[in-house]
mmCIF file of C-alpha atoms in Angstrom:
data_model
loop_
_atom_site.group_PDB
_atom_site.id
_atom_site.type_symbol
_atom_site.label_atom_id
_atom_site.label_comp_id
_atom_site.label_asym_id
_atom_site.label_seq_id
_atom_site.Cartn_x
_atom_site.Cartn_y
_atom_site.Cartn_z
ATOM 1 C CA SER A 30 -114.514 -86.748 -28.517
ATOM 2 C CA GLN A 31 -111.450 -84.654 -27.604
ATOM 3 C CA THR A 32 -108.044 -85.079 -29.146
ATOM 4 C CA ILE A 33 -104.810 -83.248 -28.544
ATOM 5 C CA HIS A 34 -102.224 -82.659 -31.288
ATOM 6 C CA GLN A 35 -98.394 -81.764 -31.034
ATOM 7 C CA TRP A 36 -95.974 -80.926 -33.798
ATOM 8 C CA PRO A 37 -93.570 -81.486 -34.860
ATOM 9 C CA ALA A 38 -92.954 -85.134 -33.486
ATOM 10 C CA THR A 39 -89.259 -84.837 -33.547
ATOM 11 C CA LEU A 40 -86.812 -81.819 -33.914
ATOM 12 C CA VAL A 41 -83.151 -81.375 -34.173
ATOM 13 C CA GLN A 42 -81.879 -77.839 -33.731
ATOM 14 C CA PRO A 43 -78.645 -75.986 -33.332
ATOM 15 C CA VAL A 44 -77.642 -74.241 -30.245
ATOM 16 C CA GLY A 45 -78.859 -70.496 -30.402
ATOM 17 C CA SER A 46 -81.471 -71.170 -32.974
ATOM 18 C CA PRO A 47 -85.245 -70.426 -32.239
ATOM 19 C CA LEU A 48 -88.070 -72.768 -31.280
ATOM 20 C CA SER A 49 -91.642 -73.049 -31.628
ATOM 21 C CA LEU A 50 -93.691 -76.057 -30.578
ATOM 22 C CA GLU A 51 -97.379 -76.073 -31.296
ATOM 23 C CA CYS A 52 -100.076 -77.757 -29.245
ATOM 24 C CA THR A 53 -103.793 -77.814 -30.263
ATOM 25 C CA VAL A 54 -106.832 -79.372 -28.627
ATOM 26 C CA GLU A 55 -110.156 -80.343 -30.257
ATOM 27 C CA GLY A 56 -113.545 -81.041 -29.060
ATOM 28 C CA THR A 57 -113.610 -79.167 -25.800
ATOM 29 C CA SER A 58 -113.842 -75.440 -24.745
ATOM 30 C CA ASN A 59 -111.793 -73.333 -22.306
ATOM 31 C CA PRO A 60 -109.438 -76.064 -21.254
ATOM 32 C CA ASN A 61 -106.480 -75.435 -18.825
ATOM 33 C CA LEU A 62 -103.389 -76.149 -20.976
ATOM 34 C CA TYR A 63 -99.923 -77.376 -19.877
ATOM 35 C CA TRP A 64 -96.530 -77.732 -21.187
ATOM 36 C CA TYR A 65 -94.263 -80.161 -19.492
ATOM 37 C CA ARG A 66 -90.425 -81.000 -20.216
ATOM 38 C CA GLN A 67 -89.270 -84.785 -19.376
ATOM 39 C CA ALA A 68 -85.416 -84.995 -19.446
ATOM 40 C CA ALA A 69 -83.807 -88.296 -20.024
ATOM 41 C CA GLY A 70 -87.154 -90.176 -20.248
ATOM 42 C CA ARG A 71 -87.999 -89.581 -16.613
ATOM 43 C CA GLY A 72 -89.692 -87.318 -14.307
ATOM 44 C CA LEU A 73 -91.920 -84.616 -15.562
ATOM 45 C CA GLN A 74 -91.168 -80.886 -14.938
ATOM 46 C CA LEU A 75 -94.234 -78.419 -15.303
ATOM 47 C CA LEU A 76 -92.937 -75.516 -17.347
ATOM 48 C CA PHE A 77 -96.188 -73.456 -18.064
ATOM 49 C CA TYR A 78 -99.799 -73.669 -17.522
ATOM 50 C CA SER A 79 -102.655 -71.457 -18.822
ATOM 51 C CA VAL A 80 -106.264 -71.159 -17.584
ATOM 52 C CA GLY A 81 -107.345 -68.905 -20.582
ATOM 53 C CA ILE A 82 -106.366 -67.002 -23.581
ATOM 54 C CA GLY A 83 -103.343 -64.796 -22.945
ATOM 55 C CA GLN A 84 -103.076 -66.145 -19.287
ATOM 56 C CA ILE A 85 -99.612 -67.843 -18.795
ATOM 57 C CA SER A 86 -98.086 -68.875 -15.493
ATOM 58 C CA SER A 87 -94.592 -70.027 -15.371
ATOM 59 C CA GLU A 88 -93.377 -72.619 -12.976
ATOM 60 C CA VAL A 89 -89.612 -72.361 -13.311
ATOM 61 C CA PRO A 90 -87.202 -69.740 -14.631
ATOM 62 C CA GLN A 91 -85.840 -70.698 -17.848
ATOM 63 C CA ASN A 92 -85.033 -70.115 -21.601
ATOM 64 C CA LEU A 93 -88.521 -70.718 -22.758
ATOM 65 C CA SER A 94 -91.711 -68.844 -23.102
ATOM 66 C CA ALA A 95 -95.348 -69.856 -23.780
ATOM 67 C CA SER A 96 -98.287 -68.013 -25.413
ATOM 68 C CA ARG A 97 -101.880 -68.965 -25.842
ATOM 69 C CA PRO A 98 -102.988 -67.001 -28.682
ATOM 70 C CA GLN A 99 -106.331 -68.942 -29.152
ATOM 71 C CA ASP A 100 -108.515 -70.885 -26.782
ATOM 72 C CA ARG A 101 -107.225 -74.344 -27.800
ATOM 73 C CA GLN A 102 -103.764 -73.444 -29.105
ATOM 74 C CA PHE A 103 -100.734 -73.475 -26.795
ATOM 75 C CA ILE A 104 -97.223 -72.589 -28.093
ATOM 76 C CA LEU A 105 -93.736 -73.058 -26.502
ATOM 77 C CA SER A 106 -91.074 -70.910 -27.700
ATOM 78 C CA SER A 107 -87.515 -69.906 -27.436
ATOM 79 C CA LYS A 108 -85.343 -67.190 -29.007
ATOM 80 C CA LYS A 109 -81.968 -69.055 -28.481
ATOM 81 C CA LEU A 110 -81.970 -72.573 -27.507
ATOM 82 C CA LEU A 111 -79.393 -74.033 -25.152
ATOM 83 C CA LEU A 112 -78.064 -77.620 -25.091
ATOM 84 C CA SER A 113 -80.013 -78.124 -21.608
ATOM 85 C CA ASP A 114 -83.350 -77.567 -23.497
ATOM 86 C CA SER A 115 -83.074 -80.960 -25.130
ATOM 87 C CA GLY A 116 -85.893 -83.387 -23.951
ATOM 88 C CA PHE A 117 -89.249 -84.632 -24.499
ATOM 89 C CA TYR A 118 -91.861 -81.961 -24.288
ATOM 90 C CA LEU A 119 -95.472 -82.795 -23.505
ATOM 91 C CA CYS A 120 -98.476 -80.712 -23.771
ATOM 92 C CA ALA A 121 -101.619 -81.656 -21.796
ATOM 93 C CA TRP A 122 -105.127 -80.310 -21.201
ATOM 94 C CA SER A 123 -107.726 -80.556 -18.450
ATOM 95 C CA LEU A 124 -110.982 -79.042 -17.630
ATOM 96 C CA GLY A 125 -109.922 -77.932 -14.198
ATOM 97 C CA LEU A 126 -112.518 -79.840 -12.301
ATOM 98 C CA ALA A 127 -112.036 -81.330 -8.821
ATOM 99 C CA VAL A 128 -110.788 -84.436 -10.469
ATOM 100 C CA ASN A 129 -108.101 -82.881 -12.342
ATOM 101 C CA GLU A 130 -107.529 -85.652 -14.944
ATOM 102 C CA GLN A 131 -104.930 -84.306 -17.524
ATOM 103 C CA PHE A 132 -104.966 -85.666 -21.050
ATOM 104 C CA PHE A 133 -101.433 -85.787 -22.615
ATOM 105 C CA GLY A 134 -100.471 -85.150 -26.334
ATOM 106 C CA PRO A 135 -98.056 -87.629 -28.022
ATOM 107 C CA GLY A 136 -94.951 -85.332 -27.302
ATOM 108 C CA THR A 137 -92.182 -83.759 -29.258
ATOM 109 C CA ARG A 138 -88.688 -84.966 -28.917
ATOM 110 C CA LEU A 139 -86.336 -81.932 -29.003
ATOM 111 C CA THR A 140 -82.562 -82.421 -29.652
ATOM 112 C CA VAL A 141 -80.257 -79.284 -29.388
ATOM 113 C CA LEU A 142 -76.761 -79.984 -30.796
ATOM 114 C CA GLY B 18 -93.403 -78.648 0.038
ATOM 115 C CA GLU B 19 -94.878 -80.648 -2.962
ATOM 116 C CA ASP B 20 -92.324 -83.492 -3.346
ATOM 117 C CA VAL B 21 -93.489 -86.757 -4.764
ATOM 118 C CA GLU B 22 -91.220 -89.699 -4.592
ATOM 119 C CA GLN B 23 -91.121 -93.163 -6.203
ATOM 120 C CA SER B 24 -88.803 -96.031 -6.306
ATOM 121 C CA LEU B 25 -87.017 -95.920 -9.810
ATOM 122 C CA PHE B 26 -87.093 -99.515 -10.895
ATOM 123 C CA LEU B 27 -89.312 -102.550 -10.532
ATOM 124 C CA SER B 28 -88.856 -105.901 -12.181
ATOM 125 C CA VAL B 29 -91.192 -108.646 -12.039
ATOM 126 C CA ARG B 30 -92.108 -111.999 -13.707
ATOM 127 C CA GLU B 31 -95.026 -112.415 -16.030
ATOM 128 C CA GLY B 32 -98.218 -113.431 -13.923
ATOM 129 C CA ASP B 33 -96.840 -112.099 -10.718
ATOM 130 C CA SER B 34 -98.292 -109.062 -8.922
ATOM 131 C CA SER B 35 -96.265 -105.732 -9.032
ATOM 132 C CA VAL B 36 -96.474 -103.125 -6.445
ATOM 133 C CA ILE B 37 -95.391 -99.563 -7.148
ATOM 134 C CA ASN B 38 -94.942 -97.264 -4.151
ATOM 135 C CA CYS B 39 -95.092 -93.622 -3.782
ATOM 136 C CA THR B 40 -94.794 -91.078 -1.074
ATOM 137 C CA TYR B 41 -95.843 -87.533 -0.971
ATOM 138 C CA THR B 42 -95.456 -84.604 1.358
ATOM 139 C CA ASP B 43 -98.396 -82.287 0.830
ATOM 140 C CA SER B 44 -101.127 -83.218 3.453
ATOM 141 C CA SER B 45 -103.577 -80.944 1.569
ATOM 142 C CA SER B 46 -103.609 -83.194 -1.537
ATOM 143 C CA THR B 47 -107.242 -83.919 -2.486
ATOM 144 C CA TYR B 48 -106.675 -86.311 -5.325
ATOM 145 C CA LEU B 49 -103.944 -88.775 -6.164
ATOM 146 C CA TYR B 50 -103.291 -90.305 -9.456
ATOM 147 C CA TRP B 51 -101.387 -92.983 -11.431
ATOM 148 C CA TYR B 52 -100.286 -92.522 -14.832
ATOM 149 C CA LYS B 53 -98.777 -94.739 -17.281
ATOM 150 C CA GLN B 54 -96.331 -93.920 -20.049
ATOM 151 C CA GLU B 55 -95.343 -96.171 -22.692
ATOM 152 C CA PRO B 56 -92.058 -95.657 -24.716
ATOM 153 C CA GLY B 57 -91.989 -92.388 -26.758
ATOM 154 C CA ALA B 58 -95.515 -91.697 -25.855
ATOM 155 C CA GLY B 59 -97.467 -89.218 -23.759
ATOM 156 C CA LEU B 60 -98.900 -90.156 -20.310
ATOM 157 C CA GLN B 61 -102.222 -91.898 -19.836
ATOM 158 C CA LEU B 62 -104.300 -91.890 -16.689
ATOM 159 C CA LEU B 63 -104.784 -95.397 -15.231
ATOM 160 C CA THR B 64 -106.684 -94.573 -12.075
ATOM 161 C CA TYR B 65 -107.081 -91.865 -9.254
ATOM 162 C CA ILE B 66 -108.237 -91.899 -5.673
ATOM 163 C CA PHE B 67 -109.803 -89.211 -3.565
ATOM 164 C CA SER B 68 -107.939 -88.571 -0.385
ATOM 165 C CA ASN B 69 -110.776 -89.626 1.874
ATOM 166 C CA MET B 70 -110.638 -93.244 0.453
ATOM 167 C CA ASP B 71 -108.325 -95.925 1.703
ATOM 168 C CA MET B 72 -108.599 -98.265 -1.390
ATOM 169 C CA LYS B 73 -109.847 -98.252 -4.766
ATOM 170 C CA GLN B 74 -110.169 -101.343 -7.109
ATOM 171 C CA ASP B 75 -110.352 -101.319 -11.071
ATOM 172 C CA GLN B 76 -110.111 -104.659 -12.699
ATOM 173 C CA ARG B 77 -106.244 -105.595 -12.268
ATOM 174 C CA LEU B 78 -105.486 -102.538 -10.563
ATOM 175 C CA THR B 79 -105.588 -101.752 -6.801
ATOM 176 C CA VAL B 80 -104.674 -98.564 -5.277
ATOM 177 C CA LEU B 81 -104.072 -98.254 -1.599
ATOM 178 C CA LEU B 82 -103.842 -94.871 0.269
ATOM 179 C CA ASN B 83 -102.397 -94.343 3.669
ATOM 180 C CA LYS B 84 -102.893 -90.909 4.375
ATOM 181 C CA LYS B 85 -101.343 -90.926 7.677
ATOM 182 C CA ASP B 86 -98.106 -92.061 6.228
ATOM 183 C CA LYS B 87 -98.602 -90.148 2.871
ATOM 184 C CA HIS B 88 -98.038 -93.320 1.139
ATOM 185 C CA LEU B 89 -99.777 -94.525 -2.035
ATOM 186 C CA SER B 90 -99.271 -97.783 -3.930
ATOM 187 C CA LEU B 91 -100.530 -99.298 -7.177
ATOM 188 C CA ARG B 92 -100.914 -102.979 -7.187
ATOM 189 C CA ILE B 93 -101.019 -104.653 -10.684
ATOM 190 C CA ALA B 94 -102.481 -108.223 -10.481
ATOM 191 C CA ASP B 95 -101.390 -110.894 -13.047
ATOM 192 C CA THR B 96 -98.800 -108.592 -14.617
ATOM 193 C CA GLN B 97 -98.373 -108.948 -18.412
ATOM 194 C CA THR B 98 -95.472 -108.016 -20.689
ATOM 195 C CA GLY B 99 -97.841 -105.165 -22.021
ATOM 196 C CA ASP B 100 -97.752 -103.555 -18.660
ATOM 197 C CA SER B 101 -93.907 -102.665 -19.192
ATOM 198 C CA ALA B 102 -93.906 -98.959 -18.973
ATOM 199 C CA ILE B 103 -93.068 -96.027 -16.716
ATOM 200 C CA TYR B 104 -95.677 -95.457 -13.955
ATOM 201 C CA PHE B 105 -95.982 -91.987 -12.418
ATOM 202 C CA CYS B 106 -97.902 -91.088 -9.442
ATOM 203 C CA ALA B 107 -99.093 -87.465 -9.115
ATOM 204 C CA GLU B 108 -100.994 -85.303 -6.718
ATOM 205 C CA SER B 109 -103.310 -82.300 -7.030
ATOM 206 C CA ARG B 110 -105.105 -79.980 -4.697
ATOM 207 C CA THR B 111 -108.327 -78.117 -4.838
ATOM 208 C CA ASN B 112 -109.510 -74.944 -3.234
ATOM 209 C CA ALA B 113 -112.585 -74.735 -0.831
ATOM 210 C CA GLY B 114 -114.901 -74.407 -3.791
ATOM 211 C CA GLY B 115 -113.728 -77.785 -5.241
ATOM 212 C CA THR B 116 -111.952 -76.034 -8.120
ATOM 213 C CA SER B 117 -108.568 -77.646 -9.135
ATOM 214 C CA TYR B 118 -105.577 -75.379 -8.775
ATOM 215 C CA GLY B 119 -104.843 -76.895 -12.120
ATOM 216 C CA LYS B 120 -101.516 -78.303 -11.290
ATOM 217 C CA LEU B 121 -100.411 -81.916 -10.748
ATOM 218 C CA THR B 122 -97.091 -82.593 -9.035
ATOM 219 C CA PHE B 123 -95.455 -85.907 -10.591
ATOM 220 C CA GLY B 124 -93.150 -88.246 -9.109
ATOM 221 C CA GLN B 125 -89.892 -89.254 -11.120
ATOM 222 C CA GLY B 126 -91.582 -92.510 -12.345
ATOM 223 C CA THR B 127 -91.031 -96.107 -11.843
ATOM 224 C CA ILE B 128 -89.862 -98.300 -14.760
ATOM 225 C CA LEU B 129 -91.655 -101.411 -14.662
ATOM 226 C CA THR B 130 -90.014 -104.374 -16.592
ATOM 227 C CA VAL B 131 -92.105 -107.541 -16.903
ATOM 228 C CA HIS B 132 -90.129 -110.468 -18.143
ATOM 229 C CA PRO B 133 -91.363 -113.869 -19.323
#
């Protein structure tokens, strides 16, 4: 069976510090991978998605970047965090089939102070 | 555009039916989804409907799709306190070959509160 992991679960960082959030998927190959941000516990905003190793599409201009160094690993990064980067970050995967069911990880709660 | 809109709050009594509504603007949407998010957790797919269907029923869940009005609804029968959560509708599109573009557009979510 497939599982998706995210870490850390919670993170408190000062403004201007770097960020690295990691997401890994087990039990599947060549998944589509996604990073979402959920601000104030509400709507989801798609930040990045990837259809393969090294292939990253950015949805919105922002202070963040993403990388996919391995097939089942997706990393969200920032060189200098802003207060507005606070939120709940969700990683998801899908098989890119016609029924694009996405499977979500448990999320990382990021607080920038 | 790819806007998906939902009502923000819904409060129901335990045992009653809940109806969560959603409107979307992209007429090329092929699949529409309902996801559930419990506090502090990721989203979980509840059900989905293909755009050429009007209705889909799965146990306590009934999805109705009015493609003309671009309106989607989720009805939960016999709502329980465990149904309290945020419910998101989402849409996706596929190309002519049936491959998903790989993106879902989510609504803002409806907070369902079930009280005894």
